Amino acid sequence: MEVGFLGLGIMGKAMSMNLLKNGFKVTVWNRTLSKCNELVAHGASIGKTPAEVINKCTITIAMLSDPAAALSVVLDKDGVLEQICGGKGYIDMSTVDPETSCKINEAITSKGGRFLEAPVSGSKQPAETGQLVILAAGDKALYEAAIPAFDILGKKSFFLGQVGNGAKMKLVVNMIMGSMMNAFSEGLTLADRSGLNPHDLLDVLDLGAIANPMFKGKGPAMLQNNYSPAFPLKHQQKDMRLALALGDENSVPMPVAAASNEVFLFFQSLLAVFTRPLLDKDTCPQLECLILFL
Amino acid sequence: MEVGFLGLGIMGKAMSMNLLKNGFKVTVWNRTLSKCNELVAHGASIGKTPAEVINKCTITIAMLSDPAAALSVVLDKDGVLEQICGGKGYIDMSTVDPETSCKINEAITSKGGRFLEAPVSGSKQPAETGQLVILAAGDKALYEAAIPAFDILGKKSFFLGQVGNGAKMKLVVNMIMGSMMNAFSEGLTLADRSGLNPHDLLDVLDLGAIANPMFKGKGPAMLQNNYSPAFPLKHQQKDMRLALALGDENSVPMPVAAASNEVFLFFQSLLAVFTRPLLDKDTCPQLECLILFL
Amino acid sequence: MEVGFLGLGIMGKAMSMNLLKNGFKVTVWNRTLSKCNELVAHGASIGKTPAEVINKCTITIAMLSDPAAALSVVLDKDGVLEQICGGKGYIDMSTVDPETSCKINEAITSKGGRFLEAPVSGSKQPAETGQLVILAAGDKALYEAAIPAFDILGKKSFFLGQVGNGAKMKLVVNMIMGSMMNAFSEGLTLADRSGLNPHDLLDVLDLGAIANPMFKGKGPAMLQNNYSPAFPLKHQQKDMRLALALGDENSVPMPVAAASNEVFLFFQSLLAVFTRPLLDKDTCPQLECLILFL
Amino acid sequence: MEVGFLGLGIMGKAMSMNLLKNGFKVTVWNRTLSKCNELVAHGASIGKTPAEVINKCTITIAMLSDPAAALSVVLDKDGVLEQICGGKGYIDMSTVDPETSCKINEAITSKGGRFLEAPVSGSKQPAETGQLVILAAGDKALYEAAIPAFDILGKKSFFLGQVGNGAKMKLVVNMIMGSMMNAFSEGLTLADRSGLNPHDLLDVLDLGAIANPMFKGKGPAMLQNNYSPAFPLKHQQKDMRLALALGDENSVPMPVAAASNEVFLFFQSLLAVFTRPLLDKDTCPQLECLILFL
C-alpha cells in the first residue's frame, strides 16, 4: 500500500518510519525538507510540496504541530487543496479543536476529496512502538481504507462518526483526567497534612479499584518535587475550559469539572505572581502538587 | 500459631476459614453461636464469650459489622476488656471511624494490652481468596507478631503509624474515589449529550493513562441502567464529608472534593423527592449515572 | 434640543415620552408605525424609516428588543447606516452582547458617525420615572452631548470607556447578582431545614449589613411559592456563562460564580425532566427556591 | 426595672450604660472589677461575684468575650450556678456556638432557673446607640420579661424558639455574607482585569437591586488596599464550615457556600506561606481583595 505523509516532527517521524518498516511505500514531506533524509535512507520518496504528495498518493496522512500548521498545509500555496479531488483521501492526525477540523473538512470535501480527522492518544513512545490509540471521525469509507495503516500505527482505532467527534472525544478524556489529577493532588495533600505518609497512600491506591497508570507514574515524581512537565497547566486548563463550554452548549452540569477549572485558573494566576523558590514545601504541599503540572 | 477470632459475618467467616486452612489454630466466637459450626467442622475451637477467647489466646482478631458492634464486644459484660492484660494483643479489622478506634485503643491499653486497628480494603471475594489490603496502625510489635496471619488474609499489609491512621487512610482513598466517580459520570454524560457514543468513551478510557478497574467495572453497568448498588450513596457522601472535615482541621483546601460532596447531597436530596420511574433517561442521563451509586 | 428615537416598546415609549415632556423635540420611528400615535399626540414628529430619522436629527437614540433588532435597524435597507455621517451621533441603549455592540460601532464609525452604547439598568417603572442607570461607553464627545437627555432618562449615567464596556459592566453586575441569589437560596433552605423560621431570617437580613432590595423583594415571594418570573433562569445562566468566559479570557479564577453556574445548569436540566406538580415543598425547599427564578 | 449585668468589655459597657441612662437599676460585675467604676459613677451597684449579682437580681444579662468565658462565669466557683433558682432568669448575649448555649441552658434549668440565649448582630457603635439586632431563643416567658431591656439595647429583637436557634441564625447570616463577599471580590477582580474601572462597578452596584451596606462600606477600602480587618478570615471560615456542617446534618446541598469555604481555605493556606510584600497588586488583585478579610 502507498501513502503520503506530511509532517515529520517527533510523532510524524516515528509513525512514518513504522509504516516504512511494515512494507508501506511512503512519500514524505516536511516544511524543513532535511528532516526527510532519515526516512529516505529507509526507502521513502520525497514530495517537494504538500500538493505534490497529494498528487502522487491516493491516501495522505498529516501529523502537524498545531491548528495553524494544520490549516496552512491545506490552504496555503502548494497546499493539499490544490491537488485534492474525487478519489483521493486526506487524514489529519494532528490534535486540533473541532472548529479547525470542520474547516479542513469543508475545504477538502468541496473539492470532492474524502476527509478523516484522526487525533491520537499517546505520545512519543507509543508512536514509536505502534501503540497509539486513534480517534477517527469523518468519512467512513476512508476510515476503512486506512485500517491497514492504522493497524500499524496504533494498538486500537475507533470510528466515532462525524468530523469533530475525534476532537470532542479528546476533550472529554482530558476533562476526566484533569479532575482526577485534582482529586489525586487533594488526596496526597490531605494525607501529608493529616499525618499519613503519602508514599503509603500511593501504594494503597495502586492495589485498589482506582489504580491507574497516571497515579502510578505521576505520584512518585510529585512527592519528589520533580517539576518536569508532561502536560502543561495552560493546555490542561484550556481543554477543561473547552469541555465546560461543550457542557454549557448541551446543558450538562459538571460541577466537579468546573471546580477543577477554577483550581487550574487559581494556580495559573499564582504562578504569574510568584516564582518557585518562594514556595515552602512544608507548609504548602498542595501548591507543590499542582505546580507539577507545569 | 494460635489466634482468637471474633465475628463470623461474611468477611469474618471467610477470613477465619483461611487461617484454619493455612494451619492456624483458631478459637472463634460469634454473637449467634450457631454460625461457628462450619468453622468447628474445619477444626476451630469455640469461645463462649469474647472474654473467654481473649483468655485463651495471645492474639485475638475482630471483624465486626459497625462501630457500635466494635465497641460493644470490647466494653460490654463478658467482653474483651475483662480478660485483656499485659502480654495479650487485640486487632480490630472492622471498618470504624478514627474516634471509635481511639476509644477502643484507650480501653485496651489502660489494661496493659496491645492494640492494632487494621481495617481492610476489599470485600467478600478478596476476603475468600486472601487478597485483602490491610491498613494497620497502632502497636508496632503487635503488627509484627501478626504478620504471619496478615500474609494469609491479604495480598499486602501496611503499618501506618498511630491508631486512627488506618481509618484516615480509608477516608482519603474513598475521597479520591468519590471525586473520580463524579468526574467519570460527568464525562459519560457529556459524551452522550454532545453526540459521542459513551461506550466508545469507555473503550478509549480503558486504553489510556487513566484506565482503572472501577471505570472498567462500573462503566458498562451505568450505561445499561443497572441499579444494583455496590457502595451506597449515603456511605460515599458520609466518607466525603469526614474527609472534608479532616481537611478543614488541617487547613487543606479541597475544592474538587467539596464540589463532589455537594453533588452527592444534591442527589440524596432529589432521591428523597422523586422515585425512579419519573426519571427520563433520554433527557437526564447524569441523574441516572449518579443514581447508580445507590 | 432635538433627538431621534428608534423603537417604541415598553421601554422606548416611556423614555421618549419623558424626553417630550421635558421640552425635547423628538422624531420617533417604530417598526409598527401605529405605536407612534400616542407620542405624536404629545408633540412628536414621525420618521418613516430609521434612515429618515437619522437624516433629520443630529443625535438619534435607539431602544430595541434584542441584538437581532439592534443590528437590523442599523444594517438593513432604509437603516441607520444609509444616512449616518460625520457630525451625526447614534446611541444604542438596547441590551446587547459586547460583540453586537462592536459590530454596530464599526459600521457607524466607518461612515464617519459617532457611536455610543448605553445599556440601562432598570426596567419599566424606572423608565417611566426617569430613574434608569445608564452604562454608556464609546464616543466621549457624543456622551457629553447626550448628557441633557441622559439626565432626563436616568438618575445617573456612567461613561465607561471603549465600546463593549457597557455590556461587560452588565455581565459583572449580573454575575454578582446570580451568586447572591444562590447564597440567599441556600440560606433560606438551611434556615428552614435546621428548624429556623425562614421569615425570621428575612427580617434579620433586612436589618443588617447585607440588607438589599433584591432579598427584600424576592424573599417573601420565594417563601410564598410565588412562581412569577422576573429574570428567567436561562437568561441568568447565560449571563453567568458569559461572565465566566470573560474571566477565563482574563485568567480570573471565580470559583463561586462557577459553582453558581453549575447550580443553574442543574436546575435547567431538572426542569427539562420534571414538571412542577411533582415537587414536594416539604422535602425539597431549595429546589423550590431556585425554581422561582423561572 | 432592675437587672444584673456580667461582663463590661466594649459591648457590655456600652449596653449596661444604655440601661442605666434609661432608668434601669443595674448591678454590674466584671472579672477586672476596676472596669465597673465608670458605671458606678453613673449610678450602678457592684456585685463582687457573678453569684452575688444573681442573688440580688431577678434577671441577669451576660455579655462575655467567648464560649470559654461564657461557660466559666456560669460553672466556676462563685458562678451563676451557685445562686440561680426558680424565679430567676439568666440571659446570655455573648456570641457562642449552639453546643455551648445548650450546655449553659442545661446547667441553668437543672437548678430551676430560666435561660435565654440572645446573641446580637452589630458591634460597638450599634451597642452604644441601642441599635443592636437581638437573636433570642429559649425561655419565652423570660424573653417577654426582658423586652423592656431589649427595647433599649436594640432596634429589634427576635424570639427564635428553642435554645441553639439564636446561634444557628447567626451562622446562616454569616454564611450568606461570606458567599456574598466572595461574589463581590470576584466581580471587582473581573471588572479590573477586563478593562473596567472597579470604582465604576461600586457606583453601579450601589444604585441597583443588590445595593447593600457591606458592599458600600468594604468596596472602597478594598480598592484602596486598606488592610484593616473588620471580620477576620479565620472566623469567617469557621462560621462557613459550621454552616456547611449544619447543612450536611440536614442534607441541604449548598454548593456556593462550599466553594466559598474552599476559597477561604485557599487564602488561609497561602497566607501561611507568603507575607504581604510579596503580593503584586497589578497581577493578582483578587488575592488582594480576599486578604482584606484579614
Tab-separated table of C-alpha atoms in Angstrom, chain B:
chain	number	residue	atom	x	y	z
B	1	MET	CA	0.243	-20.198	65.630
B	2	GLU	CA	-2.917	-19.720	67.659
B	3	VAL	CA	-5.384	-16.844	67.279
B	4	GLY	CA	-8.809	-15.863	68.508
B	5	PHE	CA	-11.395	-14.581	66.028
B	6	LEU	CA	-14.448	-12.523	66.998
B	7	GLY	CA	-17.242	-12.016	64.455
B	8	LEU	CA	-18.178	-14.508	61.752
B	9	GLY	CA	-20.140	-12.408	59.265
B	10	ILE	CA	-19.440	-12.672	55.543
B	11	MET	CA	-15.957	-11.238	55.960
B	12	GLY	CA	-15.033	-12.831	59.291
B	13	LYS	CA	-16.085	-16.294	58.259
B	14	ALA	CA	-14.010	-16.198	55.077
B	15	MET	CA	-11.010	-14.809	56.913
B	16	SER	CA	-11.044	-17.272	59.814
B	17	MET	CA	-11.528	-20.151	57.366
B	18	ASN	CA	-8.415	-19.040	55.503
B	19	LEU	CA	-6.455	-19.050	58.759
B	20	LEU	CA	-7.674	-22.551	59.591
B	21	LYS	CA	-6.852	-23.878	56.138
B	22	ASN	CA	-3.356	-22.492	56.439
B	23	GLY	CA	-2.516	-24.285	59.645
B	24	PHE	CA	-3.541	-21.766	62.288
B	25	LYS	CA	-5.271	-22.943	65.452
B	26	VAL	CA	-8.340	-20.692	65.710
B	27	THR	CA	-10.771	-20.101	68.576
B	28	VAL	CA	-13.910	-18.434	67.271
B	29	TRP	CA	-16.804	-16.540	68.791
B	30	ASN	CA	-19.901	-15.059	67.216
B	31	ARG	CA	-22.928	-13.350	68.773
B	32	THR	CA	-25.119	-16.024	67.175
B	33	LEU	CA	-23.066	-19.040	68.214
B	34	SER	CA	-24.539	-21.408	65.587
B	35	LYS	CA	-22.571	-19.534	62.950
B	36	CYS	CA	-19.470	-21.159	64.460
B	37	ASN	CA	-20.468	-24.649	63.396
B	38	GLU	CA	-18.979	-24.629	59.919
B	39	LEU	CA	-15.662	-23.476	61.307
B	40	VAL	CA	-15.722	-26.073	64.043
B	41	ALA	CA	-16.206	-28.679	61.307
B	42	HIS	CA	-12.891	-27.447	59.888
B	43	GLY	CA	-11.116	-27.696	63.227
B	44	ALA	CA	-11.857	-24.465	65.082
B	45	SER	CA	-12.480	-24.285	68.831
B	46	ILE	CA	-15.296	-22.215	70.305
B	47	GLY	CA	-15.127	-19.470	72.917
B	48	LYS	CA	-18.491	-18.820	74.596
B	49	THR	CA	-17.766	-15.129	75.128
B	50	PRO	CA	-15.262	-12.588	73.820
B	51	ALA	CA	-13.660	-12.659	77.287
B	52	GLU	CA	-13.179	-16.432	77.062
B	53	VAL	CA	-11.450	-16.092	73.650
B	54	ILE	CA	-9.130	-13.389	74.953
B	55	ASN	CA	-8.339	-15.511	77.984
B	56	LYS	CA	-7.350	-18.413	75.815
B	57	CYS	CA	-5.376	-16.661	73.046
B	58	THR	CA	-2.359	-14.352	72.967
B	59	ILE	CA	-3.619	-12.581	69.851
B	60	THR	CA	-7.295	-12.050	69.009
B	61	ILE	CA	-8.648	-10.605	65.773
B	62	ALA	CA	-12.093	-8.990	65.478
B	63	MET	CA	-14.129	-8.365	62.305
B	64	LEU	CA	-17.411	-6.721	63.287
B	65	SER	CA	-20.186	-5.021	61.362
B	66	ASP	CA	-20.014	-1.432	62.590
B	67	PRO	CA	-18.646	0.940	65.258
B	68	ALA	CA	-21.428	0.046	67.719
B	69	ALA	CA	-20.636	-3.675	67.488
B	70	ALA	CA	-16.918	-2.989	67.721
B	71	LEU	CA	-17.386	-1.049	70.952
B	72	SER	CA	-19.878	-3.487	72.440
B	73	VAL	CA	-17.625	-6.533	72.013
B	74	VAL	CA	-14.889	-4.751	73.929
B	75	LEU	CA	-16.798	-2.889	76.620
B	76	ASP	CA	-19.906	-4.966	77.425
B	77	LYS	CA	-20.241	-7.717	80.038
B	78	ASP	CA	-18.121	-10.782	79.149
B	79	GLY	CA	-16.281	-8.520	76.741
B	80	VAL	CA	-12.658	-8.257	75.646
B	81	LEU	CA	-11.805	-5.816	78.403
B	82	GLU	CA	-12.492	-8.330	81.189
B	83	GLN	CA	-9.573	-10.538	80.186
B	84	ILE	CA	-7.182	-8.326	78.219
B	85	CYS	CA	-3.876	-7.762	80.025
B	86	GLY	CA	-0.147	-7.356	79.557
B	87	GLY	CA	1.172	-9.834	77.024
B	88	LYS	CA	-2.073	-10.044	75.069
B	89	GLY	CA	-2.885	-8.315	71.761
B	90	TYR	CA	-6.201	-7.258	70.198
B	91	ILE	CA	-6.533	-6.484	66.481
B	92	ASP	CA	-9.725	-4.832	65.255
B	93	MET	CA	-10.110	-5.239	61.488
B	94	SER	CA	-13.643	-3.736	61.350
B	95	THR	CA	-14.247	-0.510	59.430
B	96	VAL	CA	-14.808	2.185	62.021
B	97	ASP	CA	-14.220	5.937	62.327
B	98	PRO	CA	-10.970	7.233	63.895
B	99	GLU	CA	-12.750	8.191	67.165
B	100	THR	CA	-14.098	4.682	67.747
B	101	SER	CA	-10.666	3.248	67.101
B	102	CYS	CA	-9.121	5.626	69.587
B	103	LYS	CA	-11.714	4.773	72.250
B	104	ILE	CA	-11.030	1.055	71.885
B	105	ASN	CA	-7.298	1.726	71.938
B	106	GLU	CA	-7.570	3.603	75.236
B	107	ALA	CA	-9.650	0.885	76.834
B	108	ILE	CA	-7.286	-1.908	75.785
B	109	THR	CA	-4.037	-0.143	76.617
B	110	SER	CA	-5.347	1.055	80.007
B	111	LYS	CA	-5.435	-2.647	80.958
B	112	GLY	CA	-1.890	-3.199	79.686
B	113	GLY	CA	-2.970	-4.863	76.425
B	114	ARG	CA	-1.639	-4.119	72.961
B	115	PHE	CA	-3.956	-2.748	70.261
B	116	LEU	CA	-3.859	-2.576	66.485
B	117	GLU	CA	-6.552	-1.166	64.197
B	118	ALA	CA	-6.430	-2.915	60.837
B	119	PRO	CA	-9.314	-2.034	58.516
B	120	VAL	CA	-9.192	-3.652	55.102
B	121	SER	CA	-9.710	-2.589	51.545
B	122	GLY	CA	-11.623	-5.237	49.604
B	123	SER	CA	-14.845	-7.131	50.276
B	124	LYS	CA	-16.185	-10.701	50.073
B	125	GLN	CA	-14.197	-12.150	47.210
B	126	PRO	CA	-10.771	-10.810	48.246
B	127	ALA	CA	-11.564	-11.993	51.790
B	128	GLU	CA	-12.122	-15.526	50.490
B	129	THR	CA	-9.038	-15.540	48.297
B	130	GLY	CA	-6.738	-13.891	50.825
B	131	GLN	CA	-6.329	-10.812	48.619
B	132	LEU	CA	-7.316	-8.089	51.083
B	133	VAL	CA	-5.249	-4.925	51.560
B	134	ILE	CA	-4.674	-4.379	55.277
B	135	LEU	CA	-4.294	-0.860	56.699
B	136	ALA	CA	-2.823	-1.428	60.170
B	137	ALA	CA	-1.956	1.227	62.746
B	138	GLY	CA	-1.171	1.235	66.460
B	139	ASP	CA	1.163	-1.149	68.308
B	140	LYS	CA	4.130	-1.913	66.060
B	141	ALA	CA	5.231	-5.051	67.956
B	142	LEU	CA	1.727	-6.471	67.675
B	143	TYR	CA	1.745	-5.676	63.960
B	144	GLU	CA	4.955	-7.631	63.543
B	145	ALA	CA	3.645	-10.535	65.564
B	146	ALA	CA	0.532	-10.608	63.347
B	147	ILE	CA	2.366	-10.645	60.029
B	148	PRO	CA	2.043	-14.423	59.545
B	149	ALA	CA	-1.743	-14.036	59.840
B	150	PHE	CA	-1.843	-10.918	57.647
B	151	ASP	CA	0.175	-12.744	54.983
B	152	ILE	CA	-2.625	-15.296	54.754
B	153	LEU	CA	-5.506	-12.815	54.933
B	154	GLY	CA	-4.216	-10.242	52.483
B	155	LYS	CA	-2.031	-9.635	49.484
B	156	LYS	CA	-0.380	-6.712	51.243
B	157	SER	CA	-0.380	-5.134	54.683
B	158	PHE	CA	0.714	-1.632	55.687
B	159	PHE	CA	1.788	-0.318	59.067
B	160	LEU	CA	0.656	3.318	59.080
B	161	GLY	CA	1.732	4.606	62.494
B	162	GLN	CA	-0.513	5.688	65.329
B	163	VAL	CA	-4.066	4.467	65.939
B	164	GLY	CA	-6.528	6.376	63.747
B	165	ASN	CA	-4.249	6.388	60.703
B	166	GLY	CA	-5.831	3.233	59.308
B	167	ALA	CA	-9.263	4.846	59.386
B	168	LYS	CA	-7.872	8.083	57.935
B	169	MET	CA	-6.223	6.244	55.051
B	170	LYS	CA	-9.590	4.728	54.110
B	171	LEU	CA	-11.169	8.189	54.144
B	172	VAL	CA	-8.516	9.629	51.845
B	173	VAL	CA	-8.856	6.752	49.385
B	174	ASN	CA	-12.655	6.980	49.409
B	175	MET	CA	-12.479	10.735	48.884
B	176	ILE	CA	-10.346	10.331	45.761
B	177	MET	CA	-12.675	7.566	44.601
B	178	GLY	CA	-15.768	9.756	45.084
B	179	SER	CA	-14.325	12.628	43.052
B	180	MET	CA	-13.242	10.207	40.329
B	181	MET	CA	-16.723	8.730	40.190
B	182	ASN	CA	-18.166	12.208	39.678
B	183	ALA	CA	-15.601	13.078	37.019
B	184	PHE	CA	-16.428	9.793	35.274
B	185	SER	CA	-20.165	10.438	35.452
B	186	GLU	CA	-19.723	13.963	34.084
B	187	GLY	CA	-17.617	12.613	31.232
B	188	LEU	CA	-20.115	9.897	30.313
B	189	THR	CA	-22.944	12.407	30.325
B	190	LEU	CA	-21.019	14.989	28.318
B	191	ALA	CA	-20.093	12.324	25.760
B	192	ASP	CA	-23.702	11.222	25.451
B	193	ARG	CA	-25.169	14.699	25.150
B	194	SER	CA	-22.588	16.034	22.732
B	195	GLY	CA	-23.176	13.269	20.220
B	196	LEU	CA	-20.496	10.735	21.119
B	197	ASN	CA	-21.190	7.110	21.926
B	198	PRO	CA	-20.431	6.698	25.642
B	199	HIS	CA	-19.444	3.059	25.012
B	200	ASP	CA	-16.644	4.384	22.805
B	201	LEU	CA	-15.582	6.618	25.690
B	202	LEU	CA	-15.334	3.578	27.960
B	203	ASP	CA	-13.143	1.828	25.413
B	204	VAL	CA	-10.912	4.846	24.889
B	205	LEU	CA	-10.510	5.363	28.645
B	206	ASP	CA	-9.598	1.752	29.132
B	207	LEU	CA	-6.688	2.061	26.704
B	208	GLY	CA	-5.153	5.174	28.248
B	209	ALA	CA	-3.268	6.583	31.238
B	210	ILE	CA	-6.321	6.815	33.477
B	211	ALA	CA	-7.610	3.269	32.863
B	212	ASN	CA	-8.660	1.720	36.181
B	213	PRO	CA	-10.714	-1.231	37.430
B	214	MET	CA	-13.536	0.987	38.775
B	215	PHE	CA	-14.244	2.660	35.416
B	216	LYS	CA	-13.980	-0.726	33.708
B	217	GLY	CA	-16.313	-2.398	36.169
B	218	LYS	CA	-18.887	0.344	36.755
B	219	GLY	CA	-18.979	1.921	33.286
B	220	PRO	CA	-20.916	-0.732	31.366
B	221	ALA	CA	-23.402	-1.163	34.226
B	222	MET	CA	-24.003	2.606	34.324
B	223	LEU	CA	-24.740	2.659	30.618
B	224	GLN	CA	-27.087	-0.332	30.903
B	225	ASN	CA	-29.223	1.181	33.689
B	226	ASN	CA	-28.055	-1.393	36.171
B	227	TYR	CA	-29.132	-0.054	39.546
B	228	SER	CA	-27.557	-2.695	41.737
B	229	PRO	CA	-25.624	-0.759	44.368
B	230	ALA	CA	-22.046	-1.611	45.308
B	231	PHE	CA	-21.223	1.313	47.563
B	232	PRO	CA	-24.347	3.158	48.763
B	233	LEU	CA	-24.559	6.890	48.025
B	234	LYS	CA	-25.104	7.778	51.662
B	235	HIS	CA	-21.937	5.958	52.726
B	236	GLN	CA	-19.948	7.625	49.960
B	237	GLN	CA	-21.311	11.021	50.998
B	238	LYS	CA	-20.516	10.330	54.663
B	239	ASP	CA	-16.895	9.453	53.859
B	240	MET	CA	-16.616	12.543	51.659
B	241	ARG	CA	-17.905	14.682	54.486
B	242	LEU	CA	-15.499	13.156	57.017
B	243	ALA	CA	-12.607	13.678	54.611
B	244	LEU	CA	-13.612	17.324	54.136
B	245	ALA	CA	-13.792	17.755	57.915
B	246	LEU	CA	-10.282	16.298	58.165
B	247	GLY	CA	-9.203	18.815	55.521
B	248	ASP	CA	-10.807	21.685	57.431
B	249	GLU	CA	-8.978	20.656	60.610
B	250	ASN	CA	-5.706	20.685	58.730
B	251	SER	CA	-6.409	23.778	56.598
B	252	VAL	CA	-6.247	21.827	53.347
B	253	PRO	CA	-8.374	23.368	50.597
B	254	MET	CA	-10.085	20.620	48.579
B	255	PRO	CA	-12.436	22.343	46.138
B	256	VAL	CA	-12.941	19.289	43.938
B	257	ALA	CA	-13.895	17.082	46.884
B	258	ALA	CA	-16.189	19.842	48.139
B	259	ALA	CA	-17.938	20.052	44.767
B	260	SER	CA	-18.284	16.255	44.746
B	261	ASN	CA	-19.811	16.276	48.207
B	262	GLU	CA	-22.394	18.811	47.090
B	263	VAL	CA	-23.290	16.661	44.085
B	264	PHE	CA	-23.852	13.710	46.406
B	265	LEU	CA	-26.013	15.887	48.666
B	266	PHE	CA	-27.989	17.121	45.663
B	267	PHE	CA	-28.763	13.609	44.566
B	268	GLN	CA	-29.596	12.467	48.081
B	269	SER	CA	-31.977	15.361	48.251
B	270	LEU	CA	-33.544	14.532	44.895
B	271	LEU	CA	-33.917	10.884	45.754
B	272	ALA	CA	-35.932	11.871	48.784
B	273	VAL	CA	-38.423	13.572	46.471
B	274	PHE	CA	-38.557	11.545	43.319
B	275	THR	CA	-38.991	7.881	42.656
B	276	ARG	CA	-37.085	6.297	39.846
B	277	PRO	CA	-39.879	5.757	37.325
B	278	LEU	CA	-40.152	9.530	36.973
B	279	LEU	CA	-36.671	9.761	35.570
B	280	ASP	CA	-36.364	10.047	31.841
B	281	LYS	CA	-33.125	8.563	30.626
B	282	ASP	CA	-33.082	10.479	27.392
B	283	THR	CA	-33.158	13.902	28.911
B	284	CYS	CA	-31.336	13.363	32.163
B	285	PRO	CA	-28.542	10.835	31.848
B	286	GLN	CA	-26.339	12.295	34.563
B	287	LEU	CA	-29.027	11.751	37.122
B	288	GLU	CA	-29.070	8.154	36.003
B	289	CYS	CA	-25.339	7.897	36.266
B	290	LEU	CA	-25.173	9.156	39.790
B	291	ILE	CA	-28.143	7.211	40.990
B	292	LEU	CA	-26.129	4.134	40.184
B	293	PHE	CA	-24.270	4.744	43.393
B	294	LEU	CA	-27.361	3.666	45.232
